[in-house]
């Protein structure tokens, strides 16, 4: 995705996240399910497999991603693009919790900073 569109996506995602509460309370009932995922670590195939097996996020198919979206794998940026796009479309049905790999020092140590620099030529 061209850097111009990535910046627009990041800007809009930031705006939406700033409006959201710091703690999110979710409830389920017998008629609603939530898929809880964690530790994608830049492995796009894992995210695509989750969506293949459980369906794409929607109002009827809610998701919680418990952090560690980035680092280690080579497709961290693509994972963020996909998750942020779904967050903008379904802000009440897709929830993103920050993990320890969504940290500046961890990004330097485990590769996300290098991936972004390589893909978007600082």
CSV table of N, CA and C in Angstrom, one decimal:
chain,number,residue,atom,x,y,z
A,1,UNK,N,0.9,-1.2,0.0
A,1,UNK,CA,0.0,0.0,0.0
A,1,UNK,C,0.9,1.2,0.0
A,2,UNK,N,0.6,2.2,-0.8
A,2,UNK,CA,1.4,3.4,-1.0
A,2,UNK,C,1.4,4.1,0.4
A,3,UNK,N,2.6,4.7,0.6
A,3,UNK,CA,2.8,5.4,1.9
A,3,UNK,C,1.8,6.5,2.2
A,4,UNK,N,1.3,7.2,1.2
A,4,UNK,CA,0.3,8.2,1.4
A,4,UNK,C,-1.0,7.6,2.0
A,5,UNK,N,-1.4,6.5,1.5
A,5,UNK,CA,-2.6,5.8,2.0
A,5,UNK,C,-2.4,5.2,3.4
A,6,UNK,N,-1.2,4.7,3.7
A,6,UNK,CA,-0.9,4.2,5.0
A,6,UNK,C,-0.9,5.4,6.0
A,7,UNK,N,-0.4,6.5,5.7
A,7,UNK,CA,-0.4,7.7,6.6
A,7,UNK,C,-1.9,8.1,6.8
A,8,UNK,N,-2.7,8.1,5.8
A,8,UNK,CA,-4.1,8.4,6.0
A,8,UNK,C,-4.8,7.4,7.0
A,9,UNK,N,-4.5,6.1,6.7
A,9,UNK,CA,-5.1,5.1,7.6
A,9,UNK,C,-4.6,5.2,9.0
A,10,UNK,N,-3.3,5.5,9.2
A,10,UNK,CA,-2.7,5.7,10.6
A,10,UNK,C,-3.3,6.9,11.2
A,11,UNK,N,-3.5,8.0,10.5
A,11,UNK,CA,-4.1,9.2,11.1
A,11,UNK,C,-5.5,9.0,11.5
A,12,UNK,N,-6.3,8.3,10.7
A,12,UNK,CA,-7.7,8.1,11.0
A,12,UNK,C,-7.8,7.1,12.2
A,13,UNK,N,-7.0,6.1,12.2
A,13,UNK,CA,-6.9,5.1,13.3
A,13,UNK,C,-6.6,5.8,14.6
A,14,UNK,N,-5.6,6.7,14.6
A,14,UNK,CA,-5.2,7.4,15.8
A,14,UNK,C,-6.4,8.2,16.3
A,15,UNK,N,-7.1,8.9,15.4
A,15,UNK,CA,-8.2,9.7,15.8
A,15,UNK,C,-9.3,8.9,16.5
A,16,UNK,N,-9.6,7.7,15.9
A,16,UNK,CA,-10.6,6.8,16.5
A,16,UNK,C,-10.1,6.3,17.8
A,17,UNK,N,-8.9,5.8,17.9
A,17,UNK,CA,-8.4,5.3,19.2
A,17,UNK,C,-8.4,6.3,20.3
A,18,UNK,N,-8.1,7.6,20.0
A,18,UNK,CA,-8.1,8.6,21.0
A,18,UNK,C,-9.5,8.8,21.6
A,19,UNK,N,-10.5,8.6,20.8
A,19,UNK,CA,-11.9,8.7,21.3
A,19,UNK,C,-12.4,7.6,22.1
A,20,UNK,N,-11.7,6.4,22.0
A,20,UNK,CA,-12.1,5.2,22.7
A,20,UNK,C,-11.6,5.2,24.2
A,21,UNK,N,-12.3,4.6,25.0
A,21,UNK,CA,-11.9,4.5,26.4
A,21,UNK,C,-10.6,3.6,26.5
A,22,UNK,N,-9.9,3.9,27.6
A,22,UNK,CA,-8.7,3.1,27.8
A,22,UNK,C,-8.9,1.7,28.2
A,23,UNK,N,-10.0,1.4,28.8
A,23,UNK,CA,-10.5,0.1,29.2
A,23,UNK,C,-11.8,-0.2,28.5
A,24,UNK,N,-11.9,-1.3,27.8
A,24,UNK,CA,-13.1,-1.7,27.1
A,24,UNK,C,-13.7,-2.9,27.8
A,25,UNK,N,-15.0,-2.8,28.1
A,25,UNK,CA,-15.8,-3.9,28.7
A,25,UNK,C,-16.6,-4.5,27.6
A,26,UNK,N,-16.4,-5.8,27.4
A,26,UNK,CA,-17.2,-6.5,26.4
A,26,UNK,C,-18.1,-7.6,27.1
A,27,UNK,N,-19.2,-7.8,26.6
A,27,UNK,CA,-20.1,-8.8,27.1
A,27,UNK,C,-20.5,-9.7,25.9
A,28,UNK,N,-20.8,-10.9,26.2
A,28,UNK,CA,-21.3,-11.8,25.2
A,28,UNK,C,-22.7,-12.4,25.7
A,29,UNK,N,-23.4,-12.9,24.8
A,29,UNK,CA,-24.6,-13.6,25.2
A,29,UNK,C,-24.6,-14.9,24.4
A,30,UNK,N,-25.7,-15.7,24.6
A,30,UNK,CA,-25.7,-16.9,23.8
A,30,UNK,C,-25.8,-16.7,22.3
A,31,UNK,N,-26.3,-15.6,21.9
A,31,UNK,CA,-26.4,-15.4,20.5
A,31,UNK,C,-25.2,-14.7,19.8
A,32,UNK,N,-24.2,-14.3,20.6
A,32,UNK,CA,-23.1,-13.6,20.1
A,32,UNK,C,-21.8,-14.3,20.5
A,33,UNK,N,-20.9,-14.4,19.6
A,33,UNK,CA,-19.6,-15.0,19.9
A,33,UNK,C,-18.5,-14.0,19.7
A,34,UNK,N,-17.4,-14.2,20.3
A,34,UNK,CA,-16.2,-13.4,20.2
A,34,UNK,C,-15.0,-14.3,20.0
A,35,UNK,N,-14.2,-14.0,18.9
A,35,UNK,CA,-13.0,-14.7,18.7
A,35,UNK,C,-11.8,-13.9,19.3
A,36,UNK,N,-11.1,-14.6,20.2
A,36,UNK,CA,-10.0,-13.9,20.9
A,36,UNK,C,-8.7,-14.5,20.3
A,37,UNK,N,-7.8,-13.6,19.9
A,37,UNK,CA,-6.5,-14.0,19.2
A,37,UNK,C,-5.4,-13.2,19.9
A,38,UNK,N,-4.2,-13.8,19.7
A,38,UNK,CA,-3.0,-13.1,20.3
A,38,UNK,C,-1.8,-13.5,19.6
A,39,UNK,N,-0.8,-12.7,19.7
A,39,UNK,CA,0.6,-13.0,19.3
A,39,UNK,C,0.7,-13.4,17.8
A,40,UNK,N,0.3,-12.5,17.0
A,40,UNK,CA,0.5,-12.7,15.5
A,40,UNK,C,2.0,-12.5,15.2
A,41,UNK,N,2.7,-11.6,15.8
A,41,UNK,CA,4.1,-11.3,15.6
A,41,UNK,C,4.5,-11.2,14.2
A,42,UNK,N,3.7,-10.5,13.4
A,42,UNK,CA,4.1,-10.3,12.0
A,42,UNK,C,3.9,-11.4,11.0
A,43,UNK,N,3.2,-12.4,11.5
A,43,UNK,CA,2.9,-13.6,10.6
A,43,UNK,C,1.6,-13.5,9.9
A,44,UNK,N,1.6,-12.9,8.8
A,44,UNK,CA,0.3,-12.6,8.0
A,44,UNK,C,-0.4,-13.9,7.7
A,45,UNK,N,0.3,-15.0,7.4
A,45,UNK,CA,-0.4,-16.3,7.2
A,45,UNK,C,-1.3,-16.7,8.3
A,46,UNK,N,-0.9,-16.4,9.6
A,46,UNK,CA,-1.7,-16.7,10.8
A,46,UNK,C,-2.9,-15.9,10.8
A,47,UNK,N,-2.8,-14.6,10.5
A,47,UNK,CA,-4.0,-13.8,10.5
A,47,UNK,C,-5.0,-14.2,9.4
A,48,UNK,N,-4.5,-14.5,8.2
A,48,UNK,CA,-5.3,-14.9,7.1
A,48,UNK,C,-6.0,-16.3,7.4
A,49,UNK,N,-5.3,-17.2,8.1
A,49,UNK,CA,-5.9,-18.5,8.5
A,49,UNK,C,-7.0,-18.3,9.5
A,50,UNK,N,-6.8,-17.4,10.5
A,50,UNK,CA,-7.8,-17.1,11.5
A,50,UNK,C,-9.1,-16.6,10.8
A,51,UNK,N,-8.9,-15.6,9.8
A,51,UNK,CA,-10.1,-15.1,9.1
A,51,UNK,C,-10.7,-16.2,8.2
A,52,UNK,N,-9.9,-17.1,7.6
A,52,UNK,CA,-10.4,-18.1,6.8
A,52,UNK,C,-11.3,-19.1,7.6
A,53,UNK,N,-10.8,-19.4,8.8
A,53,UNK,CA,-11.5,-20.4,9.6
A,53,UNK,C,-12.7,-19.8,10.4
A,54,UNK,N,-12.6,-18.5,10.8
A,54,UNK,CA,-13.6,-17.9,11.7
A,54,UNK,C,-14.4,-16.8,11.0
A,55,UNK,N,-14.0,-16.5,9.8
A,55,UNK,CA,-14.7,-15.4,9.1
A,55,UNK,C,-14.1,-14.1,9.3
A,56,UNK,N,-14.4,-13.1,8.4
A,56,UNK,CA,-13.9,-11.8,8.6
A,56,UNK,C,-14.6,-11.1,9.7
A,57,UNK,N,-14.0,-10.1,10.3
A,57,UNK,CA,-14.7,-9.3,11.3
A,57,UNK,C,-15.9,-8.6,10.8
A,58,UNK,N,-17.0,-8.5,11.6
A,58,UNK,CA,-18.2,-7.9,11.2
A,58,UNK,C,-19.0,-7.6,12.5
A,59,UNK,N,-20.2,-7.0,12.3
A,59,UNK,CA,-21.0,-6.8,13.5
A,59,UNK,C,-21.5,-8.2,14.1
A,60,UNK,N,-21.6,-9.2,13.2
A,60,UNK,CA,-22.0,-10.5,13.7
A,60,UNK,C,-20.8,-11.4,14.1
A,61,UNK,N,-19.6,-11.0,13.8
A,61,UNK,CA,-18.4,-11.8,14.0
A,61,UNK,C,-17.3,-11.0,14.6
A,62,UNK,N,-17.4,-10.8,16.0
A,62,UNK,CA,-16.6,-9.9,16.7
A,62,UNK,C,-15.2,-10.6,17.0
A,63,UNK,N,-14.2,-9.7,17.2
A,63,UNK,CA,-12.8,-10.2,17.5
A,63,UNK,C,-12.2,-9.3,18.5
A,64,UNK,N,-11.3,-10.0,19.3
A,64,UNK,CA,-10.4,-9.3,20.2
A,64,UNK,C,-9.0,-9.8,19.9
A,65,UNK,N,-8.1,-8.8,19.6
A,65,UNK,CA,-6.7,-9.2,19.3
A,65,UNK,C,-5.9,-8.7,20.5
A,66,UNK,N,-5.3,-9.6,21.2
A,66,UNK,CA,-4.6,-9.3,22.5
A,66,UNK,C,-3.1,-9.0,22.2
A,67,UNK,N,-2.9,-8.1,21.4
A,67,UNK,CA,-1.5,-7.5,21.3
A,67,UNK,C,-0.5,-8.4,20.6
A,68,UNK,N,0.7,-7.9,20.6
A,68,UNK,CA,1.8,-8.5,19.9
A,68,UNK,C,1.5,-8.8,18.4
A,69,UNK,N,1.0,-7.7,17.7
A,69,UNK,CA,0.7,-7.8,16.3
A,69,UNK,C,2.0,-7.8,15.5
A,70,UNK,N,3.0,-7.1,16.0
A,70,UNK,CA,4.2,-6.9,15.2
A,70,UNK,C,5.5,-7.6,15.8
A,71,UNK,N,6.6,-7.4,15.0
A,71,UNK,CA,7.9,-7.9,15.4
A,71,UNK,C,8.0,-9.4,15.0
A,72,UNK,N,9.3,-9.8,14.8
A,72,UNK,CA,9.7,-11.2,14.5
A,72,UNK,C,9.3,-11.6,13.0
A,73,UNK,N,8.0,-11.5,12.6
A,73,UNK,CA,7.6,-11.9,11.3
A,73,UNK,C,7.9,-10.8,10.3
A,74,UNK,N,7.8,-11.1,9.0
A,74,UNK,CA,8.2,-10.1,8.0
A,74,UNK,C,7.0,-9.3,7.5
A,75,UNK,N,5.8,-9.5,8.0
A,75,UNK,CA,4.6,-8.8,7.5
A,75,UNK,C,3.8,-8.1,8.6
A,76,UNK,N,4.6,-7.5,9.5
A,76,UNK,CA,3.9,-6.7,10.6
A,76,UNK,C,3.1,-5.5,10.1
A,77,UNK,N,3.7,-4.8,9.1
A,77,UNK,CA,3.0,-3.7,8.6
A,77,UNK,C,1.7,-4.1,7.9
A,78,UNK,N,1.7,-5.1,7.2
A,78,UNK,CA,0.5,-5.6,6.5
A,78,UNK,C,-0.6,-6.0,7.5
A,79,UNK,N,-0.2,-6.6,8.6
A,79,UNK,CA,-1.1,-7.0,9.7
A,79,UNK,C,-1.7,-5.7,10.3
A,80,UNK,N,-0.9,-4.7,10.6
A,80,UNK,CA,-1.5,-3.5,11.1
A,80,UNK,C,-2.4,-2.8,10.2
A,81,UNK,N,-2.1,-2.8,8.9
A,81,UNK,CA,-3.0,-2.2,7.9
A,81,UNK,C,-4.3,-2.9,7.9
A,82,UNK,N,-4.3,-4.2,7.9
A,82,UNK,CA,-5.6,-5.0,7.9
A,82,UNK,C,-6.4,-4.7,9.2
A,83,UNK,N,-5.7,-4.9,10.3
A,83,UNK,CA,-6.4,-4.7,11.6
A,83,UNK,C,-6.9,-3.3,11.8
A,84,UNK,N,-6.1,-2.3,11.4
A,84,UNK,CA,-6.6,-0.9,11.5
A,84,UNK,C,-7.8,-0.6,10.6
A,85,UNK,N,-7.7,-1.2,9.4
A,85,UNK,CA,-8.9,-1.0,8.4
A,85,UNK,C,-10.1,-1.6,9.0
A,86,UNK,N,-10.1,-2.8,9.5
A,86,UNK,CA,-11.2,-3.4,10.1
A,86,UNK,C,-11.7,-2.6,11.4
A,87,UNK,N,-10.7,-2.1,12.2
A,87,UNK,CA,-11.1,-1.3,13.3
A,87,UNK,C,-11.9,-0.1,12.9
A,88,UNK,N,-11.5,0.6,11.8
A,88,UNK,CA,-12.2,1.7,11.3
A,88,UNK,C,-13.6,1.4,10.8
A,89,UNK,N,-13.8,0.2,10.2
A,89,UNK,CA,-15.1,-0.2,9.7
A,89,UNK,C,-16.0,-0.7,10.8
A,90,UNK,N,-15.4,-1.4,11.8
A,90,UNK,CA,-16.2,-2.0,12.8
A,90,UNK,C,-15.6,-1.7,14.2
A,91,UNK,N,-15.7,-0.4,14.6
A,91,UNK,CA,-15.0,0.0,15.8
A,91,UNK,C,-15.6,-0.6,17.1
A,92,UNK,N,-16.9,-1.1,17.0
A,92,UNK,CA,-17.5,-1.7,18.2
A,92,UNK,C,-17.4,-3.2,18.2
A,93,UNK,N,-16.8,-3.8,17.1
A,93,UNK,CA,-16.8,-5.2,17.0
A,93,UNK,C,-15.4,-5.8,16.8
A,94,UNK,N,-14.4,-5.0,16.6
A,94,UNK,CA,-13.0,-5.5,16.6
A,94,UNK,C,-12.2,-4.6,17.6
A,95,UNK,N,-11.6,-5.3,18.5
A,95,UNK,CA,-10.9,-4.7,19.6
A,95,UNK,C,-9.4,-5.0,19.6
A,96,UNK,N,-8.6,-4.0,19.8
A,96,UNK,CA,-7.1,-4.2,19.7
A,96,UNK,C,-6.6,-3.8,21.1
A,97,UNK,N,-6.0,-4.8,21.8
A,97,UNK,CA,-5.3,-4.5,23.0
A,97,UNK,C,-3.8,-4.5,22.7
A,98,UNK,N,-3.1,-3.5,23.3
A,98,UNK,CA,-1.7,-3.4,23.1
A,98,UNK,C,-0.9,-4.4,23.9
A,99,UNK,N,0.1,-5.0,23.2
A,99,UNK,CA,0.9,-6.0,23.8
A,99,UNK,C,2.3,-5.4,24.1
A,100,UNK,N,3.2,-6.2,24.7
A,100,UNK,CA,4.5,-5.6,25.0
A,100,UNK,C,5.3,-5.4,23.7
A,101,UNK,N,5.0,-6.0,22.6
A,101,UNK,CA,5.7,-5.8,21.3
A,101,UNK,C,5.2,-4.5,20.6
A,102,UNK,N,4.2,-3.8,21.1
A,102,UNK,CA,3.8,-2.5,20.6
A,102,UNK,C,4.5,-1.5,21.5
A,103,UNK,N,5.8,-1.6,21.6
A,103,UNK,CA,6.6,-0.7,22.4
A,103,UNK,C,7.8,-0.3,21.6
A,104,UNK,N,8.2,0.9,21.7
A,104,UNK,CA,9.3,1.5,20.9
A,104,UNK,C,10.6,0.6,21.0
A,105,UNK,N,11.0,0.3,22.2
A,105,UNK,CA,12.2,-0.5,22.4
A,105,UNK,C,12.1,-1.9,21.9
A,106,UNK,N,11.0,-2.5,22.1
A,106,UNK,CA,10.7,-3.9,21.5
A,106,UNK,C,10.8,-3.8,20.0
A,107,UNK,N,10.2,-2.7,19.4
A,107,UNK,CA,10.2,-2.6,17.9
A,107,UNK,C,11.6,-2.5,17.4
A,108,UNK,N,12.5,-1.8,18.1
A,108,UNK,CA,13.9,-1.7,17.7
A,108,UNK,C,14.6,-3.0,17.8
A,109,UNK,N,14.3,-3.7,18.9
A,109,UNK,CA,15.0,-5.0,19.2
A,109,UNK,C,14.6,-6.1,18.3
A,110,UNK,N,13.3,-6.2,18.0
A,110,UNK,CA,12.8,-7.4,17.3
A,110,UNK,C,12.4,-7.2,15.8
A,111,UNK,N,12.6,-6.0,15.3
A,111,UNK,CA,12.5,-5.8,13.8
A,111,UNK,C,11.5,-5.0,13.2
A,112,UNK,N,10.5,-4.5,14.0
A,112,UNK,CA,9.4,-3.8,13.3
A,112,UNK,C,9.9,-2.4,12.8
A,113,UNK,N,10.7,-1.7,13.5
A,113,UNK,CA,11.3,-0.5,13.1
A,113,UNK,C,12.1,-0.7,11.8
A,114,UNK,N,12.8,-1.7,11.7
A,114,UNK,CA,13.6,-2.0,10.5
A,114,UNK,C,12.7,-2.3,9.3
A,115,UNK,N,11.6,-3.1,9.6
A,115,UNK,CA,10.6,-3.4,8.5
A,115,UNK,C,10.0,-2.2,7.9
A,116,UNK,N,9.5,-1.3,8.8
A,116,UNK,CA,8.9,0.0,8.4
A,116,UNK,C,9.9,0.8,7.6
A,117,UNK,N,11.1,0.9,8.0
A,117,UNK,CA,12.1,1.7,7.3
A,117,UNK,C,12.4,1.1,5.9
A,118,UNK,N,12.5,-0.2,5.9
A,118,UNK,CA,12.8,-0.9,4.6
A,118,UNK,C,11.6,-0.7,3.6
A,119,UNK,N,10.4,-0.8,4.1
A,119,UNK,CA,9.2,-0.8,3.2
A,119,UNK,C,8.8,0.6,2.8
A,120,UNK,N,9.1,1.6,3.7
A,120,UNK,CA,8.6,2.9,3.4
A,120,UNK,C,9.8,3.9,3.4
A,121,UNK,N,11.0,3.5,3.3
A,121,UNK,CA,12.2,4.3,3.0
A,121,UNK,C,12.1,5.7,3.8
A,122,UNK,N,12.2,5.6,5.1
A,122,UNK,CA,12.1,6.7,6.0
A,122,UNK,C,12.3,8.0,5.3
